[in-house]
Coordinates of C-alpha atoms and ligand atoms in Angstrom, one line a residue:
M273 CA -214.9 -253.1 -17.0
C274 CA -211.6 -253.9 -18.8
G275 CA -208.7 -251.8 -19.4
I276 CA -206.9 -251.3 -22.6
V277 CA -203.3 -249.7 -23.4
G278 CA -201.4 -249.3 -26.5
F279 CA -197.8 -247.8 -27.3
T280 CA -195.8 -247.2 -30.5
G281 CA -192.4 -245.4 -30.5
K282 CA -188.8 -246.2 -30.0
Q283 CA -188.7 -247.9 -26.5
N284 CA -189.4 -251.5 -25.9
A285 CA -193.4 -251.5 -25.6
A286 CA -193.8 -254.6 -23.2
P287 CA -192.8 -252.8 -19.9
I288 CA -194.7 -249.7 -20.9
L289 CA -197.9 -251.7 -21.5
L290 CA -197.5 -253.6 -18.3
E291 CA -197.1 -250.6 -16.3
G292 CA -200.0 -248.9 -17.9
L293 CA -202.1 -252.1 -17.2
T294 CA -201.0 -252.0 -13.7
R295 CA -202.7 -248.4 -13.4
L296 CA -205.8 -249.8 -15.1
E297 CA -205.9 -253.1 -13.0
Y298 CA -208.8 -251.5 -11.1
R299 CA -211.0 -251.9 -14.1
G300 CA -210.8 -255.7 -14.2
Y301 CA -208.4 -258.3 -13.0
D302 CA -209.4 -261.7 -14.0
S303 CA -206.8 -262.2 -16.6
A304 CA -204.5 -260.0 -18.9
G305 CA -202.5 -260.1 -22.0
I306 CA -200.3 -258.2 -24.5
A307 CA -199.3 -258.3 -28.1
V308 CA -196.0 -256.7 -29.2
R309 CA -194.5 -256.5 -32.8
E310 CA -190.9 -255.6 -33.8
G311 CA -191.1 -254.2 -37.2
D312 CA -192.8 -256.4 -39.7
K313 CA -192.0 -259.5 -37.7
P314 CA -195.0 -261.6 -36.6
P315 CA -196.4 -260.5 -33.2
V316 CA -195.7 -262.0 -29.9
I317 CA -198.9 -262.7 -27.8
V318 CA -198.6 -263.6 -24.1
K319 CA -201.7 -264.0 -21.8
A320 CA -202.2 -265.1 -18.3
K321 CA -205.2 -265.9 -16.2
G322 CA -205.4 -264.1 -12.9
R323 CA -203.8 -261.0 -11.7
L324 CA -201.4 -258.9 -13.7
K325 CA -198.5 -260.2 -11.7
N326 CA -198.9 -263.6 -13.6
L327 CA -198.3 -261.8 -16.8
Y328 CA -195.3 -259.9 -15.3
E329 CA -193.9 -263.3 -14.3
K330 CA -194.6 -264.9 -17.8
T331 CA -192.9 -262.1 -19.6
N332 CA -190.0 -261.4 -17.2
D333 CA -191.4 -258.2 -16.3
G334 CA -191.9 -257.4 -20.1
M335 CA -188.1 -257.8 -20.9
A336 CA -188.7 -261.0 -22.5
V337 CA -190.9 -259.6 -25.2
I338 CA -189.1 -257.4 -27.8
G339 CA -190.8 -254.8 -30.0
A340 CA -191.7 -251.1 -30.0
C341 CA -195.4 -251.4 -30.9
G342 CA -197.9 -253.1 -28.9
I343 CA -201.3 -253.4 -27.3
G344 CA -202.5 -254.8 -23.9
H345 CA -205.7 -255.6 -21.9
T346 CA -206.7 -256.3 -18.3
R347 CA -210.1 -258.1 -18.2
W348 CA -213.4 -258.1 -16.3
A349 CA -215.1 -261.1 -17.9
T350 CA -218.4 -260.7 -19.5
H351 CA -218.6 -263.2 -22.4
G352 CA -216.8 -266.4 -21.2
E353 CA -215.2 -267.4 -18.1
P354 CA -212.0 -265.8 -16.7
S355 CA -209.3 -268.0 -18.5
E356 CA -206.1 -267.6 -20.5
N357 CA -208.0 -268.6 -23.7
N358 CA -210.7 -266.0 -23.3
A359 CA -208.0 -263.3 -22.3
H360 CA -207.3 -260.6 -24.9
P361 CA -205.7 -259.9 -27.3
H362 CA -207.8 -261.6 -29.9
C363 CA -206.7 -262.3 -33.3
S364 CA -207.7 -263.6 -36.7
D365 CA -206.3 -267.2 -37.3
D366 CA -203.7 -265.8 -39.7
L367 CA -202.6 -263.0 -37.3
N368 CA -203.7 -260.4 -39.8
V369 CA -205.6 -258.4 -37.2
I370 CA -205.0 -258.4 -33.6
G371 CA -207.0 -256.4 -31.0
V372 CA -208.0 -255.6 -27.6
H373 CA -211.5 -254.3 -26.6
N374 CA -213.4 -253.0 -23.8
G375 CA -217.2 -253.0 -23.8
I376 CA -219.7 -255.4 -25.1
I377 CA -220.6 -256.4 -28.7
E378 CA -224.2 -257.1 -28.3
S379 CA -224.7 -258.6 -31.9
Y380 CA -221.6 -260.9 -31.5
Q381 CA -223.8 -264.2 -31.9
Q382 CA -225.0 -262.8 -35.4
I383 CA -221.4 -262.0 -36.4
R384 CA -220.2 -265.4 -35.4
E385 CA -222.9 -267.2 -37.4
K386 CA -222.3 -265.0 -40.4
L387 CA -218.5 -265.5 -40.3
T388 CA -218.8 -269.3 -39.6
R389 CA -220.8 -269.5 -42.8
K390 CA -217.8 -267.7 -44.5
G391 CA -215.4 -270.2 -43.2
Y392 CA -214.0 -268.5 -40.0
R393 CA -213.6 -270.6 -36.9
F394 CA -214.0 -269.5 -33.3
H395 CA -211.8 -270.6 -30.4
T396 CA -213.0 -268.5 -27.5
E397 CA -216.3 -267.7 -26.0
T398 CA -215.8 -263.9 -26.3
D399 CA -217.7 -261.1 -28.2
T400 CA -214.3 -259.6 -28.9
E401 CA -213.0 -262.5 -31.1
A402 CA -216.1 -262.0 -33.3
L403 CA -215.3 -258.3 -33.5
I404 CA -211.6 -258.7 -34.6
K405 CA -212.5 -261.5 -37.0
Y406 CA -215.4 -259.1 -38.5
I407 CA -212.8 -256.4 -39.1
D408 CA -210.5 -259.0 -40.7
Y409 CA -213.4 -260.1 -43.0
Y410 CA -214.0 -256.7 -44.3
Y411 CA -210.3 -255.7 -44.7
K412 CA -209.8 -258.7 -47.0
K413 CA -213.2 -258.7 -48.7
Y414 CA -213.0 -255.2 -49.9
N415 CA -209.2 -255.1 -49.9
M416 CA -209.6 -251.8 -48.0
G417 CA -207.2 -250.0 -45.5
P418 CA -207.6 -250.4 -41.8
I419 CA -209.7 -247.3 -41.2
D420 CA -212.3 -248.2 -43.8
A421 CA -212.4 -251.7 -42.6
I422 CA -212.9 -250.6 -39.0
A423 CA -215.5 -248.1 -40.2
K424 CA -217.5 -250.6 -42.1
T425 CA -217.5 -252.9 -39.0
M426 CA -218.5 -250.2 -36.7
V427 CA -221.7 -249.4 -38.7
R428 CA -222.6 -253.0 -38.8
I429 CA -222.2 -253.9 -35.0
R430 CA -224.3 -253.3 -32.0
G431 CA -222.6 -252.6 -28.6
S432 CA -220.1 -250.5 -27.0
Y433 CA -216.3 -250.6 -27.6
A434 CA -213.0 -249.0 -27.0
L435 CA -210.9 -250.9 -29.4
A436 CA -207.2 -251.0 -30.3
V437 CA -206.1 -253.0 -33.3
M438 CA -202.8 -253.8 -35.1
F439 CA -202.7 -255.1 -38.8
R440 CA -200.0 -257.2 -40.1
D441 CA -199.5 -255.0 -43.2
Y442 CA -199.0 -251.8 -41.0
P443 CA -196.0 -252.4 -38.7
G444 CA -195.5 -249.8 -36.0
E445 CA -199.1 -248.6 -36.3
I446 CA -202.2 -249.0 -34.0
F447 CA -205.8 -248.3 -35.1
V448 CA -208.4 -247.4 -32.5
A449 CA -212.1 -246.8 -32.5
R450 CA -214.5 -245.9 -29.8
K451 CA -218.3 -246.0 -29.0
D452 CA -219.5 -245.4 -25.5
S453 CA -216.3 -246.9 -23.6
P454 CA -213.6 -244.7 -22.6
M455 CA -210.3 -244.1 -24.3
I456 CA -207.7 -241.4 -24.2
L457 CA -204.7 -241.0 -26.5
G458 CA -201.3 -239.2 -25.9
M459 CA -198.3 -238.2 -27.7
E460 CA -194.8 -237.1 -26.4
D461 CA -191.2 -237.3 -27.8
G462 CA -192.0 -239.2 -30.9
E463 CA -194.1 -241.8 -29.3
A464 CA -197.8 -242.4 -29.1
Y465 CA -200.0 -244.0 -26.3
L466 CA -203.5 -245.0 -25.8
A467 CA -205.3 -246.1 -22.6
S468 CA -208.7 -246.5 -21.0
D469 CA -207.9 -243.8 -18.4
V470 CA -205.4 -241.2 -17.9
P471 CA -203.3 -242.7 -15.1
A472 CA -202.1 -245.3 -17.3
I473 CA -200.0 -242.7 -19.3
L474 CA -199.5 -239.9 -17.0
K475 CA -195.9 -240.8 -16.5
Y476 CA -195.2 -240.2 -20.2
T477 CA -197.4 -237.4 -21.1
R478 CA -200.0 -234.9 -19.7
N479 CA -201.2 -233.8 -23.2
V480 CA -204.2 -236.1 -23.7
Y481 CA -206.6 -236.3 -26.7
Y482 CA -210.2 -237.5 -26.1
I483 CA -211.5 -239.5 -29.0
G484 CA -215.3 -239.0 -29.6
N485 CA -218.0 -241.5 -29.9
M486 CA -217.9 -243.2 -33.3
E487 CA -214.5 -241.8 -34.1
M488 CA -211.3 -243.6 -35.1
A489 CA -207.7 -242.7 -35.0
R490 CA -204.2 -244.0 -36.4
L491 CA -201.3 -244.1 -34.1
S492 CA -197.8 -244.2 -35.4
P493 CA -194.6 -243.0 -33.6
G494 CA -195.1 -239.4 -32.6
K495 CA -198.3 -239.0 -34.7
I496 CA -201.9 -239.4 -34.2
T497 CA -204.5 -238.9 -36.9
F498 CA -208.2 -238.8 -36.1
F499 CA -211.0 -239.8 -38.5
N500 CA -214.9 -239.7 -38.5
L501 CA -217.0 -242.5 -39.6
D502 CA -216.6 -241.4 -43.3
G503 CA -212.9 -241.9 -43.0
D504 CA -212.4 -238.1 -43.2
E505 CA -209.6 -236.6 -41.0
I506 CA -210.7 -234.6 -38.0
E507 CA -208.6 -232.0 -36.2
K508 CA -208.4 -232.4 -32.2
E509 CA -206.7 -230.4 -29.6
P510 CA -205.0 -232.0 -26.6
T511 CA -206.1 -231.4 -23.1
L512 CA -203.6 -230.6 -20.4
I513 CA -204.1 -233.0 -17.5
Q514 CA -203.5 -231.2 -14.1
W515 CA -203.1 -234.3 -11.9
D516 CA -199.8 -235.0 -10.7
T517 CA -198.4 -238.6 -11.0
E518 CA -198.2 -238.9 -7.2
A519 CA -202.0 -238.7 -7.1
A520 CA -202.2 -242.1 -8.6
E521 CA -199.6 -243.6 -6.2
K522 CA -200.3 -245.1 -2.8
G523 CA -198.0 -242.6 -1.2
G524 CA -196.9 -244.7 1.8
F525 CA -200.5 -246.2 2.6
Q526 CA -200.9 -249.9 2.5
H527 CA -203.9 -249.5 0.2
F528 CA -205.2 -247.0 -2.2
M529 CA -208.6 -247.0 -0.2
M530 CA -206.9 -245.8 3.0
K531 CA -204.9 -243.3 1.2
E532 CA -208.2 -241.9 -0.6
I533 CA -210.1 -241.9 2.8
H534 CA -207.3 -239.6 4.0
E535 CA -207.7 -237.4 0.9
E536 CA -211.2 -236.8 1.8
P537 CA -210.9 -233.4 3.4
K538 CA -208.8 -232.3 0.4
A539 CA -211.3 -233.7 -2.2
V540 CA -214.1 -232.0 -0.3
R541 CA -212.3 -228.7 0.2
D542 CA -211.3 -228.4 -3.5
T543 CA -214.7 -229.3 -4.7
I544 CA -216.2 -226.6 -2.5
H545 CA -213.7 -223.9 -3.4
S546 CA -214.2 -224.6 -7.1
V547 CA -217.4 -222.9 -6.9
C548 CA -217.3 -220.9 -3.7
H549 CA -215.6 -217.4 -3.8
D550 CA -215.8 -214.6 -1.3
G551 CA -218.4 -216.2 0.8
A552 CA -220.8 -216.9 -1.9
I553 CA -221.6 -219.9 -4.3
D554 CA -221.0 -219.1 -8.0
L555 CA -222.3 -221.7 -10.4
S556 CA -221.3 -219.9 -13.5
A557 CA -218.6 -222.5 -14.2
V558 CA -221.4 -225.1 -14.0
G559 CA -223.3 -223.1 -16.5
L560 CA -226.5 -222.8 -14.2
T561 CA -228.2 -219.4 -14.2
T562 CA -230.6 -218.2 -11.3
E563 CA -233.4 -218.1 -13.9
E564 CA -232.8 -221.7 -14.7
I565 CA -232.6 -222.6 -11.1
R566 CA -236.0 -220.8 -10.5
N567 CA -237.7 -222.6 -13.3
V568 CA -236.9 -226.0 -12.3
D569 CA -240.1 -228.1 -11.5
M570 CA -238.6 -231.4 -10.2
I571 CA -235.1 -232.9 -10.0
H572 CA -234.4 -236.5 -11.0
F573 CA -231.2 -237.9 -9.6
V574 CA -229.9 -240.9 -11.8
A575 CA -226.8 -242.8 -10.7
C576 CA -225.5 -246.2 -9.8
G577 CA -224.0 -247.8 -6.5
S578 CA -222.4 -245.2 -4.2
A579 CA -223.4 -242.3 -6.6
Y580 CA -227.0 -243.4 -6.2
H581 CA -226.5 -243.1 -2.4
V582 CA -225.4 -239.5 -2.9
G583 CA -228.7 -239.1 -4.8
A584 CA -230.5 -240.6 -1.8
A585 CA -228.9 -238.0 0.6
A586 CA -229.5 -235.4 -1.9
Q587 CA -233.2 -236.2 -2.0
Y588 CA -233.6 -235.3 1.6
V589 CA -231.1 -232.3 1.6
M590 CA -232.5 -230.6 -1.6
E591 CA -236.3 -231.2 -0.9
D592 CA -235.8 -229.8 2.6
L593 CA -233.7 -226.8 1.9
A594 CA -234.9 -225.7 -1.6
R595 CA -238.3 -227.1 -1.4
V596 CA -238.1 -228.6 -4.9
R597 CA -239.5 -232.0 -5.8
V598 CA -236.7 -234.5 -6.0
R599 CA -236.8 -238.2 -7.1
V600 CA -233.7 -240.3 -7.0
E601 CA -233.5 -243.3 -9.4
L602 CA -231.2 -246.1 -10.1
A603 CA -229.9 -245.3 -13.6
S604 CA -230.3 -249.0 -14.6
E605 CA -234.1 -248.7 -14.0
F606 CA -234.6 -245.1 -15.3
R607 CA -234.9 -245.6 -19.1
Y608 CA -236.7 -248.9 -19.1
R609 CA -239.6 -247.7 -17.3
R610 CA -240.3 -244.9 -19.8
P611 CA -240.0 -242.1 -17.4
I612 CA -242.4 -239.2 -17.4
L613 CA -240.4 -236.0 -17.4
G614 CA -241.7 -232.5 -17.3
K615 CA -240.3 -230.0 -19.8
N616 CA -239.0 -227.9 -16.9
D617 CA -237.4 -230.8 -15.0
L618 CA -233.7 -231.2 -14.4
V619 CA -231.9 -234.7 -14.5
I620 CA -228.8 -234.8 -12.4
A621 CA -226.4 -237.7 -13.1
V622 CA -223.8 -238.6 -10.5
S623 CA -220.7 -240.5 -11.5
Q624 CA -217.2 -240.7 -10.4
S625 CA -215.9 -242.2 -13.7
G626 CA -218.4 -240.5 -16.0
E627 CA -218.5 -243.7 -18.0
T628 CA -221.1 -245.8 -16.2
A629 CA -223.1 -247.3 -18.9
D630 CA -226.5 -247.1 -17.1
T631 CA -225.9 -243.5 -16.1
L632 CA -224.9 -242.5 -19.5
A633 CA -228.1 -244.2 -20.9
A634 CA -230.2 -242.2 -18.4
I635 CA -228.6 -238.9 -19.5
R636 CA -229.3 -240.0 -23.0
E637 CA -232.9 -240.8 -22.4
A638 CA -233.4 -237.5 -20.5
K639 CA -231.8 -235.5 -23.6
A640 CA -233.9 -237.4 -26.1
Q641 CA -236.9 -236.2 -24.3
G642 CA -235.6 -232.6 -24.6
I643 CA -234.9 -232.5 -20.7
K644 CA -232.0 -230.4 -19.3
T645 CA -229.3 -232.4 -17.9
L646 CA -226.5 -231.7 -15.2
A647 CA -223.7 -234.1 -14.5
I648 CA -221.8 -234.1 -11.2
V649 CA -218.6 -236.1 -12.5
N650 CA -215.1 -236.6 -11.4
V651 CA -213.2 -237.6 -14.6
V652 CA -212.6 -234.5 -16.7
G653 CA -213.5 -235.1 -20.3
S654 CA -215.5 -238.5 -19.6
T655 CA -218.4 -239.4 -21.7
I656 CA -221.1 -238.3 -19.3
A657 CA -219.4 -235.0 -18.6
R658 CA -219.1 -234.3 -22.4
E659 CA -222.7 -235.4 -23.1
A660 CA -224.6 -233.4 -20.2
D661 CA -225.7 -229.9 -20.8
H662 CA -224.0 -228.8 -17.6
V663 CA -221.1 -230.2 -15.6
F664 CA -220.2 -229.8 -11.9
Y665 CA -216.7 -231.3 -11.7
T666 CA -215.8 -232.7 -8.3
L667 CA -212.3 -232.2 -7.8
A668 CA -211.5 -235.5 -6.0
G669 CA -208.5 -236.3 -8.1
P670 CA -207.9 -239.9 -9.6
E671 CA -209.7 -242.6 -7.4
I672 CA -208.1 -246.0 -7.9
S673 CA -209.6 -248.2 -5.2
V674 CA -212.7 -250.0 -6.4
A675 CA -214.6 -248.9 -3.4
T676 CA -215.3 -245.3 -3.7
T677 CA -214.7 -242.9 -0.8
K678 CA -213.2 -239.5 -1.7
A679 CA -215.3 -239.2 -4.8
Y680 CA -218.5 -240.0 -2.9
S681 CA -217.6 -237.3 -0.4
A682 CA -216.9 -234.8 -3.2
Q683 CA -220.2 -235.7 -4.7
L684 CA -222.0 -235.0 -1.5
A685 CA -220.2 -231.6 -1.2
A686 CA -221.4 -230.7 -4.8
V687 CA -224.9 -231.7 -3.9
Y688 CA -225.0 -229.5 -0.7
L689 CA -223.7 -226.4 -2.7
L690 CA -226.4 -227.0 -5.3
A691 CA -229.0 -227.5 -2.7
V692 CA -228.0 -224.2 -0.8
Q693 CA -227.9 -222.2 -4.0
F694 CA -231.2 -223.6 -5.1
A695 CA -232.7 -222.6 -1.7
L696 CA -231.5 -219.1 -2.2
D697 CA -232.5 -218.5 -5.8
R698 CA -235.9 -220.0 -4.9
G699 CA -236.4 -217.8 -2.0
M700 CA -236.6 -220.5 0.5
V701 CA -233.9 -219.2 2.8
D702 CA -232.8 -215.6 3.5
G703 CA -229.2 -214.2 3.4
Q704 CA -228.3 -215.0 6.9
T705 CA -229.5 -218.7 6.9
Y706 CA -227.5 -218.9 3.5
D707 CA -224.3 -217.6 5.0
K708 CA -224.9 -220.0 8.0
L709 CA -225.3 -223.1 5.7
L710 CA -222.3 -222.0 3.5
G711 CA -220.3 -221.7 6.6
D712 CA -221.2 -225.1 7.8
I713 CA -220.3 -226.6 4.4
L714 CA -216.9 -224.8 4.4
R715 CA -216.1 -226.2 7.9
L716 CA -216.8 -229.9 6.6
P717 CA -213.0 -230.6 5.4
E718 CA -211.6 -230.0 8.9
Q719 CA -214.4 -231.8 10.5
I720 CA -213.8 -234.7 8.4
E721 CA -210.1 -234.6 9.4
K722 CA -211.2 -234.7 13.1
T723 CA -213.4 -237.8 12.4
L724 CA -210.3 -239.5 11.0
E725 CA -208.6 -239.1 14.3
D726 CA -211.0 -241.9 15.7
K727 CA -209.4 -244.5 13.4
E728 CA -207.6 -246.8 15.9
R729 CA -210.8 -247.4 18.0
I730 CA -212.7 -248.2 14.8
Q731 CA -209.8 -250.6 13.7
W732 CA -210.1 -252.4 17.2
F733 CA -213.9 -252.7 16.8
A734 CA -213.7 -253.8 13.2
A735 CA -211.2 -256.5 14.2
K736 CA -213.6 -257.9 16.7
F737 CA -216.4 -258.2 14.1
S738 CA -214.4 -259.3 11.2
G739 CA -215.9 -262.8 11.5
A740 CA -219.5 -261.4 11.4
K741 CA -221.9 -263.3 9.5
D742 CA -224.5 -260.5 8.9
I743 CA -224.3 -256.8 9.6
F744 CA -227.3 -254.4 9.6
F745 CA -227.2 -250.7 9.1
L746 CA -230.2 -248.6 10.3
G747 CA -231.0 -245.1 9.9
R748 CA -234.0 -242.6 9.4
G749 CA -234.0 -239.7 6.7
I750 CA -230.5 -238.7 5.8
D751 CA -229.2 -241.4 8.2
Y752 CA -230.9 -244.0 6.1
A753 CA -229.0 -242.7 3.0
I754 CA -225.8 -242.9 5.2
A755 CA -226.7 -246.5 6.2
L756 CA -227.1 -247.6 2.5
E757 CA -223.5 -246.4 1.7
G758 CA -222.0 -248.0 4.9
S759 CA -223.7 -251.2 4.1
L760 CA -222.4 -251.2 0.5
K761 CA -218.9 -250.3 1.5
M762 CA -218.9 -253.1 4.1
K763 CA -220.3 -255.9 1.8
E764 CA -218.2 -254.9 -1.4
I765 CA -214.9 -255.2 0.4
S766 CA -215.4 -257.5 3.2
Y767 CA -217.8 -260.0 1.6
I768 CA -219.9 -260.0 4.8
H769 CA -223.5 -260.0 4.0
S770 CA -225.0 -256.6 5.0
E771 CA -228.2 -254.7 4.6
A772 CA -229.3 -251.2 5.1
Y773 CA -232.7 -250.6 6.5
A774 CA -234.8 -247.6 7.1
A775 CA -235.0 -248.1 10.7
G776 CA -239.0 -247.9 10.9
E777 CA -239.1 -250.6 8.2
L778 CA -237.3 -253.3 9.9
K779 CA -240.1 -254.6 12.0
H780 CA -242.0 -255.3 8.6
G781 CA -239.9 -258.4 8.1
T782 CA -236.3 -258.2 8.3
I783 CA -236.2 -258.1 12.0
S784 CA -236.6 -261.8 12.0
L785 CA -233.0 -262.2 10.9
I786 CA -231.7 -260.5 14.2
E787 CA -230.1 -263.2 16.3
D788 CA -228.0 -263.3 19.4
G789 CA -224.8 -261.3 18.5
T790 CA -225.9 -259.9 15.3
L791 CA -224.1 -256.5 14.7
V792 CA -226.6 -253.6 14.1
V793 CA -225.0 -250.3 13.3
G794 CA -227.4 -247.5 14.1
V795 CA -226.9 -244.1 12.5
L796 CA -228.4 -241.3 14.5
T797 CA -227.2 -237.8 13.4
Q798 CA -230.7 -236.3 12.9
E799 CA -231.9 -234.8 16.2
N800 CA -235.6 -234.8 15.3
L801 CA -235.4 -238.7 14.6
Y802 CA -233.1 -239.4 17.4
E803 CA -235.5 -240.7 20.0
K804 CA -237.3 -242.8 17.3
M805 CA -234.1 -244.3 16.3
I806 CA -233.2 -245.2 20.0
S807 CA -236.5 -247.1 20.1
N808 CA -235.7 -249.0 17.0
L809 CA -232.3 -249.9 18.4
V810 CA -233.8 -251.2 21.6
E811 CA -236.1 -253.2 19.7
V812 CA -233.3 -255.1 18.0
K813 CA -231.2 -255.2 21.2
S814 CA -234.1 -257.0 23.0
R815 CA -233.7 -259.6 20.3
G816 CA -230.0 -260.1 20.9
A817 CA -228.3 -257.7 18.6
Y818 CA -224.9 -256.2 19.4
L819 CA -225.2 -252.5 18.9
M820 CA -222.9 -249.8 17.5
G821 CA -224.1 -246.3 17.5
L822 CA -223.0 -243.5 15.3
T823 CA -224.0 -240.1 16.4
S824 CA -222.9 -236.5 17.1
Y825 CA -220.8 -235.2 20.0
G826 CA -223.2 -234.4 22.7
N827 CA -225.6 -237.2 22.3
Y828 CA -223.8 -239.2 25.2
D829 CA -227.0 -240.7 26.6
I830 CA -226.7 -243.1 23.6
E831 CA -224.2 -245.1 25.7
D832 CA -227.2 -246.2 27.8
T833 CA -228.5 -248.1 24.8
V834 CA -225.7 -249.2 22.5
D835 CA -222.5 -251.2 23.2
F836 CA -219.9 -249.3 21.1
T837 CA -220.3 -245.5 20.1
V838 CA -218.5 -243.4 17.4
Y839 CA -219.0 -239.7 17.5
I840 CA -218.8 -237.3 14.9
P841 CA -218.6 -233.4 15.0
K842 CA -221.7 -231.3 15.1
T843 CA -222.8 -230.0 11.8
D844 CA -226.0 -228.7 10.3
P845 CA -228.3 -231.9 10.1
H846 CA -228.4 -231.6 6.2
F847 CA -224.7 -232.2 6.0
T848 CA -224.0 -234.9 8.5
A849 CA -223.5 -237.7 5.7
S850 CA -220.1 -236.2 4.9
L851 CA -219.0 -236.8 8.6
A852 CA -220.9 -240.1 9.3
V853 CA -219.8 -241.9 6.2
V854 CA -216.0 -241.7 7.3
P855 CA -216.3 -244.0 10.3
L856 CA -218.2 -246.4 8.1
Q857 CA -215.6 -246.5 5.3
L858 CA -212.9 -246.9 7.9
M859 CA -214.8 -249.9 9.5
A860 CA -215.3 -251.5 6.1
Y861 CA -211.6 -251.0 5.3
Y862 CA -210.4 -252.6 8.7
V863 CA -212.8 -255.5 8.5
S864 CA -211.4 -256.3 5.0
V865 CA -207.9 -256.0 6.1
A866 CA -208.5 -258.1 9.1
R867 CA -210.0 -260.8 6.9
G868 CA -206.9 -260.7 4.6
L869 CA -208.9 -259.5 1.6
D870 CA -207.7 -257.5 -1.4
V871 CA -209.1 -254.3 -0.3
D872 CA -208.5 -252.3 -3.5
K873 CA -209.7 -254.9 -5.8
P874 CA -212.6 -256.8 -4.4
R875 CA -213.7 -260.0 -6.2
N876 CA -216.0 -259.8 -9.2
L877 CA -215.9 -256.0 -9.2
A878 CA -214.6 -253.3 -11.4
K879 CA -214.1 -249.7 -10.9
S880 CA -215.8 -248.5 -14.0
V881 CA -218.9 -250.4 -15.0
T882 CA -219.2 -249.7 -18.8
V883 CA -221.6 -252.4 -19.5
E884 CA -225.3 -252.5 -18.7
Ligands
M6R242 O1 -218.2 -244.3 -11.7 P1 -219.5 -244.2 -11.0 O2 -219.7 -243.2 -10.0 O3 -220.7 -244.0 -11.9 O4 -219.8 -245.6 -10.5 C1 -221.0 -246.0 -9.9 C2 -220.8 -247.4 -9.1 O5 -220.4 -248.3 -9.9 C3 -219.9 -247.1 -8.0 O6 -220.3 -246.1 -7.1 C4 -219.8 -248.4 -7.0 O7 -221.0 -248.7 -6.5 C5 -218.6 -248.4 -6.1 N1 -217.8 -249.7 -6.4 C6 -218.9 -248.3 -4.7 O8 -217.8 -248.3 -3.9

């Protein structure tokens, strides 16, 4: 949902800003812009509609824009169509204040009306223009410094923001503020940086500062000062980022998505070993005690998109293994239905970015009701990670492709480990079963590697169906959760309409959509549901469907029913999602490539959804 960057130092800012925006393009890519200043000269603002390459061209790779202080933005449109005019930076008409913003100013209409009465004019449809002009208004009205003007604005607006602003009277300085949208700051060698996410500045520094909610900062070359809302200075310690720069590169793969699919074994292995020592799970880093685990009455998973599908799988796994009641809910629905939570319930938020607005709101709702929260999060220091009572970090490393793959798999691993520990602590499994389950989890990384070996066959099959109009994914139990994820992967990067159905539900309406040649993907990894699934597949086959079956090695009789089969290694039935999802990710990837689409940056999407 938009990416922002900023730099002030000795070097020319524009190439640094452009490079940072390149690393953030996954956050939005319908237009981009930079504003750069040299000393107290007026700023140069350059904007371009469309992908970042247009801005690179317009600025001659940044070389045509001179100045050592600047801000930049890559946009995912919320207010106003994607256009050069609506692209950031936005400024006051006299160029007194120039800014970039990620988030949404909900009260922007009221601000526009108020400022219009005061003589301000608006030239774009954006909420950001209202925000910038509001800061300009307070700066001039009270003749106050930038920090006070921003603070005054912050307490008067509603919405979310990561904001970076330059003031005409303060050459070489950038002022930032944050509420509910991500932003990190960094400092190295007499220079200072800001960005929406770590990869944007990782090349320059590993020492990163997390700015808190409702805090501000002032950046000058080699210096960052933090302020609270009262304008008082506050101290912060940097966090050392462990990721290497290569983790955020394509590493020889054509797309980040393919690279990240190949990183799944490592992501899962690292996540497992973060809490698994000497043949036992140790959740002390997560902060969950045996007593807390025993006292949980009910678990509520809240998440969005693929992370919600992790919750869907978790519901089956945790209920069955630990015999604890589990509900999974779309985070966007959770808070508006006034959820009834018990005092011993546990709310588990699942999120790669740790910044998804709806998931964050769900965590806050739970906390407001005094309910314990646990976050399964990938991005260290993200808002959800900081606000939850407990954090289970997935160690997937930076995930760049908009379509999640390795983070989803790492989240599944985290859920399995929680489920097995809950099962042990609540007396639902004995030591022997615990060892067996843990052994199966520990084998998953190498089994995922094995699954990847089948990619050429999947590529062939994907090319054959790249022109499909509709694709249906069917499954029962955990296989239904896998079908949900397979279907989302397919539609989000191939733009082919697809639906996931609980196989038993299809005949209650949706089966009328099956026509001659419609591709139906059946997921059959649950032995106890295998025959029922076969019957459901026969039902659609007799209505003309072309069938792909996804099952475990050994179930070779499936070939009597389906037209194309993909096999996965055998594991405990609770953990099959980790293996079955891989061929579905690969299939979506190859269909997207065969259709000539932008795999890593599908239309209309953004990696991190920081608006409701
Ligand atoms: O960062 P999060 O895990 O909270 O993001 C949740 C969803 O936006 C995300 O999983 C989305 O559905 C992906 N694009 C799916 O590939």
